[in-house]
Amino acid sequence: MIFTPSKLPGTGTSIFSVMSKLAEEHQAINLSQGFPDYDCDPKLFELVNQAMKNGFNQYAPMAGLPVLRELIADKVNTLYGASYHPDTEVTVTAGGTQAIFTALASTIGPGDEVIVFEPAYDCYAPTIRMFGGLVKPYIMTPPNYAIDWDMVKKLFSARTKMIIINSPHNPTGSVLQEKDIQALIKLTQNTDILILSDEVYEHVIYDGREHLSISRYPQLRERAFIVASFGKLLHTTGWKTGYCIAPEFLMKEFRKIHQFNVFSVNTPMQVAIANYLKDSSTYLGLSAFFQQKRDAFRSMLSATRFDLLPCSGSYFQCITYKKIGHESDIALATRLIKDFRVAAIPVSAFYSRNTDCHVLRFCFAKKQETLEKAVESLTKL
Ligand code: GLN
């Protein structure tokens, strides 16, 4: 029998795969993994088709098609007043998760400590550990998942290499405010601490809030990888396209890894995306589009015995369930699938110690009828 030690002994299968599979087995409405159940703009299909027919079927340049990198740089400059050079500071990636992986792979080494706000998106911790890094979790709790920066400060040590932030936040839907950003500036100034800013829901933010991209702040931008996702922008999560922007000294290291992992992202999609996003209304209307879904979903859920947590951004609605009972979030999520045919994500999966605050996450990037059918069933609980 051949033996090889696991590089990630404590890690199982991603909660998204687990819940989606279970949902499929039980023919449940899948509000667990975050993806739309409706098609993207048909114009995008035409643009991809056209790109394929026009011969864009071979490797793209390693960093991404120049037209797309230029478009990204222009977009960031227009929205956040930050200047990134398309040749040296922008890289197109195979989705947000790959960008996060590569940013961590290119900077984290044995003994490096990384501050992570939990509940945290599930890929951060295993990726940090894969490269010998140590996760230093700051635990956020419902209902507001607010951050006490004096407590965050206590997590800092001489080994702190990076701090990961994520706003709008998955899974909680919370959003960083100016006071959080100012605290982050204060904590990192005169240090070599890097920032990884997961901004994949930058265009899904509600009630007139402005997305406070790290790129807006020179003191943070100079030390940050910022990760974004076209999947969220275009309702095409399966296209696995996104990008990373960072100052040249960081991007240089990022690309050293990227070239031997992904090499380059598929070409026709990049051509299509570059053409499509020339019209900024395609993404500037996204918040209004999802706000309507959020409001409809929240109002429907008021007929259930769940208690709704705030949702200021992202396409996730979290709930607590003390009127229903004290079972674990995993037990309830499993029961929901098996007995009520609705799938959700138990938020304990996003804590490294599986802290169970009795919270479930529902994705509302779904057709109105899907949400109605799901809630109709949830009202029976
Ligand atoms: N981002 C998606 C979510 O939060 C999942 C992506 C994945 O399955 N890796 O549900």
Tab-separated table of C-alpha atoms and ligand atoms in Angstrom:
chain	number	residue	atom	x	y	z
A	1	MET	CA	0.000	0.000	0.000
A	2	ILE	CA	1.491	3.316	-1.028
A	3	PHE	CA	1.337	6.071	1.568
A	4	THR	CA	1.587	9.774	0.976
A	5	PRO	CA	0.896	12.274	3.743
A	6	SER	CA	-1.942	14.686	3.044
A	7	LYS	CA	-0.991	18.295	2.487
A	8	LEU	CA	-4.354	19.267	3.987
A	9	PRO	CA	-5.143	16.600	6.589
A	10	GLY	CA	-8.030	18.467	8.215
A	11	THR	CA	-9.735	19.454	4.985
A	12	GLY	CA	-12.681	17.660	3.433
A	13	THR	CA	-14.775	18.536	0.390
A	14	SER	CA	-15.899	22.158	0.003
A	15	ILE	CA	-19.270	22.848	1.625
A	16	PHE	CA	-20.503	24.193	-1.739
A	17	SER	CA	-19.886	20.879	-3.480
A	18	VAL	CA	-21.323	18.924	-0.548
A	19	MET	CA	-24.561	20.910	-0.361
A	20	SER	CA	-25.088	21.134	-4.119
A	21	LYS	CA	-24.631	17.381	-4.442
A	22	LEU	CA	-27.042	16.711	-1.595
A	23	ALA	CA	-29.536	19.134	-3.151
A	24	GLU	CA	-29.314	17.260	-6.425
A	25	GLU	CA	-29.738	13.861	-4.771
A	26	HIS	CA	-32.892	15.035	-3.023
A	27	GLN	CA	-34.137	17.208	-5.885
A	28	ALA	CA	-34.109	20.173	-3.582
A	29	ILE	CA	-34.243	23.804	-4.716
A	30	ASN	CA	-30.617	24.802	-4.500
A	31	LEU	CA	-30.209	28.070	-2.599
A	32	SER	CA	-26.881	26.842	-1.195
A	33	GLN	CA	-24.022	27.378	-3.653
A	34	GLY	CA	-23.981	30.939	-4.971
A	35	PHE	CA	-24.903	30.919	-8.642
A	36	PRO	CA	-27.804	32.288	-10.699
A	37	ASP	CA	-30.437	29.885	-12.057
A	38	TYR	CA	-31.185	32.178	-15.004
A	39	ASP	CA	-29.223	32.879	-18.156
A	40	CYS	CA	-26.921	35.788	-18.785
A	41	ASP	CA	-27.635	38.436	-21.428
A	42	PRO	CA	-27.948	36.589	-24.793
A	43	LYS	CA	-25.687	39.277	-26.264
A	44	LEU	CA	-22.849	37.553	-24.424
A	45	PHE	CA	-23.553	34.260	-26.201
A	46	GLU	CA	-23.336	36.087	-29.535
A	47	LEU	CA	-20.103	37.777	-28.558
A	48	VAL	CA	-18.486	34.472	-27.499
A	49	ASN	CA	-19.710	32.815	-30.680
A	50	GLN	CA	-18.393	35.625	-32.778
A	51	ALA	CA	-15.031	35.512	-31.030
A	52	MET	CA	-14.757	31.774	-31.719
A	53	LYS	CA	-15.748	32.223	-35.362
A	54	ASN	CA	-13.278	35.080	-35.707
A	55	GLY	CA	-10.435	32.751	-34.764
A	56	PHE	CA	-9.847	33.650	-31.111
A	57	ASN	CA	-9.300	30.045	-30.125
A	58	GLN	CA	-5.630	29.809	-29.198
A	59	TYR	CA	-3.732	30.782	-26.056
A	60	ALA	CA	-4.278	34.302	-24.828
A	61	PRO	CA	-1.230	36.163	-23.510
A	62	MET	CA	-0.322	34.865	-20.053
A	63	ALA	CA	-1.575	37.946	-18.199
A	64	GLY	CA	-4.787	38.202	-20.195
A	65	LEU	CA	-5.883	39.817	-23.461
A	66	PRO	CA	-4.548	43.381	-23.614
A	67	VAL	CA	-7.996	44.804	-24.503
A	68	LEU	CA	-9.492	43.223	-21.426
A	69	ARG	CA	-6.664	44.351	-19.147
A	70	GLU	CA	-7.039	47.877	-20.494
A	71	LEU	CA	-10.748	47.765	-19.882
A	72	ILE	CA	-10.186	46.592	-16.299
A	73	ALA	CA	-7.640	49.346	-15.657
A	74	ASP	CA	-10.041	51.977	-17.086
A	75	LYS	CA	-12.946	50.649	-15.039
A	76	VAL	CA	-10.970	50.739	-11.799
A	77	ASN	CA	-9.696	54.208	-12.604
A	78	THR	CA	-13.143	55.575	-13.421
A	79	LEU	CA	-14.868	54.012	-10.421
A	80	TYR	CA	-12.200	54.320	-7.744
A	81	GLY	CA	-9.700	56.884	-9.038
A	82	ALA	CA	-6.865	54.357	-8.919
A	83	SER	CA	-4.323	53.952	-11.646
A	84	TYR	CA	-3.143	50.415	-12.422
A	85	HIS	CA	-0.940	49.754	-15.435
A	86	PRO	CA	-2.605	47.162	-17.681
A	87	ASP	CA	0.759	45.688	-18.715
A	88	THR	CA	2.204	45.142	-15.268
A	89	GLU	CA	-0.524	45.438	-12.649
A	90	VAL	CA	-3.572	43.606	-14.025
A	91	THR	CA	-3.915	39.839	-14.579
A	92	VAL	CA	-6.965	37.987	-15.869
A	93	THR	CA	-7.610	34.819	-13.855
A	94	ALA	CA	-9.711	31.679	-14.028
A	95	GLY	CA	-12.148	33.093	-11.483
A	96	GLY	CA	-11.870	34.747	-8.085
A	97	THR	CA	-10.798	31.597	-6.230
A	98	GLN	CA	-7.797	31.095	-8.515
A	99	ALA	CA	-6.792	34.719	-8.045
A	100	ILE	CA	-6.960	34.266	-4.261
A	101	PHE	CA	-4.961	31.025	-4.451
A	102	THR	CA	-2.269	32.608	-6.595
A	103	ALA	CA	-2.019	35.743	-4.432
A	104	LEU	CA	-1.498	33.537	-1.362
A	105	ALA	CA	0.842	31.130	-3.154
A	106	SER	CA	3.046	33.985	-4.276
A	107	THR	CA	3.447	35.539	-0.827
A	108	ILE	CA	2.793	33.116	2.039
A	109	GLY	CA	5.564	30.900	3.375
A	110	PRO	CA	6.156	28.690	6.433
A	111	GLY	CA	5.342	30.455	9.692
A	112	ASP	CA	3.686	33.476	8.087
A	113	GLU	CA	0.565	34.545	9.942
A	114	VAL	CA	-2.528	35.668	8.089
A	115	ILE	CA	-5.397	37.458	9.801
A	116	VAL	CA	-8.751	36.232	8.544
A	117	PHE	CA	-12.210	37.470	9.521
A	118	GLU	CA	-14.517	34.548	10.200
A	119	PRO	CA	-16.984	33.456	8.967
A	120	ALA	CA	-14.649	33.462	5.976
A	121	TYR	CA	-14.983	32.219	2.435
A	122	ASP	CA	-13.919	28.607	2.518
A	123	CYS	CA	-10.806	28.701	0.325
A	124	TYR	CA	-8.763	31.158	2.406
A	125	ALA	CA	-7.675	28.982	5.329
A	126	PRO	CA	-6.698	25.775	3.452
A	127	THR	CA	-4.748	27.775	0.893
A	128	ILE	CA	-2.849	29.630	3.612
A	129	ARG	CA	-2.044	26.323	5.330
A	130	MET	CA	-0.999	24.688	2.067
A	131	PHE	CA	1.944	27.081	1.934
A	132	GLY	CA	2.866	26.665	5.598
A	133	GLY	CA	1.058	29.780	6.775
A	134	LEU	CA	-0.900	30.081	10.016
A	135	VAL	CA	-4.481	31.319	10.126
A	136	LYS	CA	-5.168	33.905	12.828
A	137	PRO	CA	-8.955	34.107	12.936
A	138	TYR	CA	-10.927	37.104	14.156
A	139	ILE	CA	-14.381	35.819	15.026
A	140	MET	CA	-17.353	37.916	13.881
A	141	THR	CA	-20.780	37.110	15.235
A	142	PRO	CA	-24.397	37.766	14.286
A	143	PRO	CA	-26.436	39.843	13.960
A	144	ASN	CA	-24.081	42.530	12.623
A	145	TYR	CA	-20.756	40.765	12.194
A	146	ALA	CA	-19.059	44.020	13.178
A	147	ILE	CA	-15.298	44.269	13.645
A	148	ASP	CA	-13.709	45.603	16.821
A	149	TRP	CA	-10.377	46.794	15.484
A	150	ASP	CA	-8.805	47.008	18.941
A	151	MET	CA	-9.328	43.267	19.172
A	152	VAL	CA	-7.954	42.760	15.665
A	153	LYS	CA	-4.822	44.607	16.760
A	154	LYS	CA	-4.241	41.950	19.397
A	155	LEU	CA	-3.889	39.348	16.652
A	156	PHE	CA	-0.940	41.168	15.125
A	157	SER	CA	2.564	39.819	15.769
A	158	ALA	CA	6.021	40.115	14.259
A	159	ARG	CA	5.027	37.199	11.973
A	160	THR	CA	1.895	38.857	10.571
A	161	LYS	CA	2.310	38.734	6.823
A	162	MET	CA	-1.140	39.492	5.526
A	163	ILE	CA	-4.679	40.451	6.374
A	164	ILE	CA	-7.559	39.246	4.229
A	165	ILE	CA	-10.658	41.360	3.913
A	166	ASN	CA	-13.827	40.713	1.977
A	167	SER	CA	-16.462	43.355	1.324
A	168	PRO	CA	-19.299	42.933	0.452
A	169	HIS	CA	-18.896	39.903	2.605
A	170	ASN	CA	-19.641	36.298	1.785
A	171	PRO	CA	-21.441	34.698	3.628
A	172	THR	CA	-22.856	37.449	5.869
A	173	GLY	CA	-23.712	40.230	3.413
A	174	SER	CA	-22.026	42.801	5.663
A	175	VAL	CA	-20.080	45.684	4.179
A	176	LEU	CA	-16.968	47.487	5.442
A	177	GLN	CA	-17.477	51.136	6.342
A	178	GLU	CA	-15.158	54.115	6.249
A	179	LYS	CA	-14.281	53.659	9.931
A	180	ASP	CA	-13.164	50.083	9.208
A	181	ILE	CA	-10.979	51.254	6.365
A	182	GLN	CA	-9.434	53.988	8.505
A	183	ALA	CA	-8.682	51.425	11.228
A	184	LEU	CA	-7.056	49.179	8.625
A	185	ILE	CA	-4.915	52.065	7.394
A	186	LYS	CA	-3.805	52.789	10.943
A	187	LEU	CA	-2.998	49.162	11.699
A	188	THR	CA	-0.919	48.586	8.595
A	189	GLN	CA	0.910	51.881	8.209
A	190	ASN	CA	4.695	51.671	8.601
A	191	THR	CA	4.563	47.870	8.337
A	192	ASP	CA	5.223	45.393	5.512
A	193	ILE	CA	1.865	43.743	6.051
A	194	LEU	CA	0.087	42.847	2.826
A	195	ILE	CA	-3.649	42.955	2.166
A	196	LEU	CA	-5.675	40.543	0.119
A	197	SER	CA	-8.987	42.196	-0.650
A	198	ASP	CA	-11.692	39.915	-1.980
A	199	GLU	CA	-14.054	42.296	-3.783
A	200	VAL	CA	-15.921	39.845	-5.972
A	201	TYR	CA	-19.291	41.337	-4.916
A	202	GLU	CA	-18.198	44.950	-5.511
A	203	HIS	CA	-21.201	45.619	-7.768
A	204	VAL	CA	-23.728	43.947	-5.494
A	205	ILE	CA	-24.203	46.497	-2.738
A	206	TYR	CA	-27.461	47.922	-1.461
A	207	ASP	CA	-29.411	50.878	-0.152
A	208	GLY	CA	-27.224	53.458	-1.873
A	209	ARG	CA	-24.002	52.346	-0.140
A	210	GLU	CA	-20.777	52.937	-1.999
A	211	HIS	CA	-18.299	50.119	-2.394
A	212	LEU	CA	-15.160	51.130	-0.540
A	213	SER	CA	-12.642	49.396	-2.754
A	214	ILE	CA	-9.188	49.140	-1.244
A	215	SER	CA	-7.975	50.647	-4.514
A	216	ARG	CA	-9.446	54.009	-3.437
A	217	TYR	CA	-6.898	54.337	-0.626
A	218	PRO	CA	-3.250	54.844	-1.670
A	219	GLN	CA	-1.951	53.664	1.743
A	220	LEU	CA	-3.776	50.353	1.297
A	221	ARG	CA	-3.541	49.967	-2.470
A	222	GLU	CA	0.283	49.990	-2.294
A	223	ARG	CA	0.230	46.723	-0.324
A	224	ALA	CA	-2.866	45.004	-1.735
A	225	PHE	CA	-3.958	42.286	-4.086
A	226	ILE	CA	-7.534	43.057	-5.121
A	227	VAL	CA	-9.580	40.213	-6.528
A	228	ALA	CA	-12.680	40.590	-8.707
A	229	SER	CA	-14.998	38.248	-10.565
A	230	PHE	CA	-16.681	38.389	-13.972
A	231	GLY	CA	-18.893	35.485	-12.945
A	232	LYS	CA	-20.751	37.734	-10.508
A	233	LEU	CA	-20.791	40.643	-12.953
A	234	LEU	CA	-22.206	38.737	-15.911
A	235	HIS	CA	-24.267	36.016	-14.160
A	236	THR	CA	-21.815	33.455	-15.586
A	237	THR	CA	-20.142	31.769	-12.614
A	238	GLY	CA	-19.386	28.716	-14.773
A	239	TRP	CA	-17.175	30.716	-17.105
A	240	LYS	CA	-14.648	30.906	-14.264
A	241	THR	CA	-13.220	34.282	-15.210
A	242	GLY	CA	-12.029	37.068	-12.958
A	243	TYR	CA	-8.980	39.165	-12.346
A	244	CYS	CA	-6.456	40.431	-9.874
A	245	ILE	CA	-4.971	43.921	-9.668
A	246	ALA	CA	-1.935	44.760	-7.555
A	247	PRO	CA	1.096	47.035	-7.599
A	248	GLU	CA	3.841	45.865	-9.905
A	249	PHE	CA	6.117	44.357	-7.231
A	250	LEU	CA	3.294	42.083	-6.070
A	251	MET	CA	1.930	41.359	-9.542
A	252	LYS	CA	5.378	40.257	-10.683
A	253	GLU	CA	5.356	37.509	-8.045
A	254	PHE	CA	1.708	36.687	-8.749
A	255	ARG	CA	2.474	36.071	-12.421
A	256	LYS	CA	5.422	33.801	-11.627
A	257	ILE	CA	2.897	31.390	-10.102
A	258	HIS	CA	0.053	32.104	-12.519
A	259	GLN	CA	2.159	31.182	-15.562
A	260	PHE	CA	2.810	27.653	-14.269
A	261	ASN	CA	-0.627	27.036	-12.855
A	262	VAL	CA	-3.191	28.409	-15.280
A	263	PHE	CA	-0.834	29.927	-17.839
A	264	SER	CA	-3.666	31.825	-19.520
A	265	VAL	CA	-7.446	32.083	-19.323
A	266	ASN	CA	-9.665	30.971	-22.191
A	267	THR	CA	-9.504	33.375	-25.098
A	268	PRO	CA	-13.017	33.679	-26.603
A	269	MET	CA	-14.553	34.500	-23.225
A	270	GLN	CA	-11.999	37.240	-22.702
A	271	VAL	CA	-12.783	38.754	-26.127
A	272	ALA	CA	-16.514	38.630	-25.413
A	273	ILE	CA	-16.192	40.097	-21.919
A	274	ALA	CA	-13.992	42.942	-23.165
A	275	ASN	CA	-16.598	43.820	-25.800
A	276	TYR	CA	-19.552	43.463	-23.501
A	277	LEU	CA	-18.200	45.520	-20.612
A	278	LYS	CA	-17.499	48.524	-22.862
A	279	ASP	CA	-21.033	49.443	-21.870
A	280	SER	CA	-20.733	50.201	-18.157
A	281	SER	CA	-24.496	50.000	-17.649
A	282	THR	CA	-24.032	46.211	-17.805
A	283	TYR	CA	-22.528	46.289	-14.313
A	284	LEU	CA	-23.660	49.604	-12.889
A	285	GLY	CA	-27.251	48.325	-12.843
A	286	LEU	CA	-26.365	45.161	-10.959
A	287	SER	CA	-26.982	46.461	-7.443
A	288	ALA	CA	-30.507	47.602	-8.361
A	289	PHE	CA	-31.178	44.249	-10.023
A	290	PHE	CA	-30.149	42.267	-6.942
A	291	GLN	CA	-31.659	44.733	-4.474
A	292	GLN	CA	-35.044	43.980	-5.997
A	293	LYS	CA	-34.381	40.260	-5.473
A	294	ARG	CA	-33.126	40.821	-1.938
A	295	ASP	CA	-36.209	42.857	-1.021
A	296	ALA	CA	-38.596	40.350	-2.566
A	297	PHE	CA	-36.861	37.417	-0.864
A	298	ARG	CA	-36.750	39.139	2.520
A	299	SER	CA	-40.368	40.062	2.345
A	300	MET	CA	-41.343	36.497	1.396
A	301	LEU	CA	-39.205	35.087	4.225
A	302	SER	CA	-41.136	37.140	6.766
A	303	ALA	CA	-43.853	34.478	6.436
A	304	THR	CA	-41.422	31.880	7.861
A	305	ARG	CA	-40.226	31.413	11.456
A	306	PHE	CA	-36.705	32.470	10.543
A	307	ASP	CA	-35.204	35.703	11.855
A	308	LEU	CA	-33.573	37.692	9.082
A	309	LEU	CA	-30.079	39.089	9.526
A	310	PRO	CA	-29.127	42.330	7.752
A	311	CYS	CA	-27.960	42.093	4.135
A	312	SER	CA	-26.084	45.149	2.854
A	313	GLY	CA	-24.358	43.498	-0.085
A	314	SER	CA	-23.614	40.185	-1.912
A	315	TYR	CA	-26.421	37.898	-3.051
A	316	PHE	CA	-26.704	36.007	0.211
A	317	GLN	CA	-29.340	36.297	2.900
A	318	CYS	CA	-28.523	34.861	6.316
A	319	ILE	CA	-31.094	33.820	8.882
A	320	THR	CA	-31.164	32.545	12.461
A	321	TYR	CA	-33.752	30.087	13.701
A	322	LYS	CA	-34.226	30.214	17.461
A	323	LYS	CA	-38.033	29.965	17.062
A	324	ILE	CA	-37.505	26.652	15.302
A	325	GLY	CA	-35.134	25.014	17.750
A	326	HIS	CA	-31.587	24.524	18.909
A	327	GLU	CA	-30.361	21.925	16.468
A	328	SER	CA	-26.980	22.544	14.818
A	329	ASP	CA	-26.918	24.511	11.593
A	330	ILE	CA	-25.679	21.409	9.772
A	331	ALA	CA	-28.532	19.329	11.175
A	332	LEU	CA	-31.075	21.951	10.121
A	333	ALA	CA	-29.529	22.385	6.656
A	334	THR	CA	-29.642	18.610	6.161
A	335	ARG	CA	-33.245	18.426	7.387
A	336	LEU	CA	-34.211	21.298	5.077
A	337	ILE	CA	-32.892	19.399	2.080
A	338	LYS	CA	-34.336	16.021	2.990
A	339	ASP	CA	-37.722	17.058	4.357
A	340	PHE	CA	-38.401	20.440	2.755
A	341	ARG	CA	-36.381	20.172	-0.450
A	342	VAL	CA	-34.573	23.463	-0.036
A	343	ALA	CA	-30.785	23.697	0.235
A	344	ALA	CA	-28.888	26.316	2.248
A	345	ILE	CA	-25.331	26.628	3.548
A	346	PRO	CA	-24.679	26.125	7.291
A	347	VAL	CA	-22.503	29.112	8.192
A	348	SER	CA	-20.450	27.089	10.733
A	349	ALA	CA	-18.618	25.769	7.654
A	350	PHE	CA	-17.002	29.188	7.321
A	351	TYR	CA	-15.359	29.148	10.770
A	352	SER	CA	-12.091	27.269	11.264
A	353	ARG	CA	-13.417	25.869	14.554
A	354	ASN	CA	-16.866	25.283	13.051
A	355	THR	CA	-18.392	27.823	15.442
A	356	ASP	CA	-22.133	27.289	15.256
A	357	CYS	CA	-24.089	30.527	15.737
A	358	HIS	CA	-27.200	28.834	14.296
A	359	VAL	CA	-27.095	30.712	11.027
A	360	LEU	CA	-27.984	29.519	7.523
A	361	ARG	CA	-27.093	31.263	4.277
A	362	PHE	CA	-29.499	31.366	1.332
A	363	CYS	CA	-28.498	32.534	-2.158
A	364	PHE	CA	-31.137	34.755	-3.761
A	365	ALA	CA	-29.550	35.074	-7.217
A	366	LYS	CA	-32.503	33.061	-8.459
A	367	LYS	CA	-35.640	33.513	-10.563
A	368	GLN	CA	-38.610	34.940	-8.698
A	369	GLU	CA	-40.486	31.654	-9.116
A	370	THR	CA	-37.565	29.678	-7.649
A	371	LEU	CA	-37.511	31.915	-4.584
A	372	GLU	CA	-41.303	31.689	-4.244
A	373	LYS	CA	-41.273	27.895	-4.447
A	374	ALA	CA	-38.461	27.667	-1.894
A	375	VAL	CA	-40.162	30.000	0.577
A	376	GLU	CA	-43.494	28.248	0.162
A	377	SER	CA	-41.791	25.125	1.406
A	378	LEU	CA	-39.862	26.922	4.154
A	379	THR	CA	-43.072	28.350	5.607
A	380	LYS	CA	-44.045	24.770	6.539
A	381	LEU	CA	-41.051	24.538	8.861
B	1	GLN	N1	-18.819	31.670	-4.364
B	1	GLN	C1	-19.811	30.653	-4.304
B	1	GLN	C2	-20.567	30.699	-2.998
B	1	GLN	O1	-20.204	31.379	-2.082
B	1	GLN	C3	-19.265	29.263	-4.421
B	1	GLN	C4	-18.111	29.007	-5.309
B	1	GLN	C5	-17.670	27.570	-5.202
B	1	GLN	O2	-18.477	26.670	-5.170
B	1	GLN	N2	-16.411	27.366	-5.119
B	1	GLN	O3	-21.519	30.017	-2.846
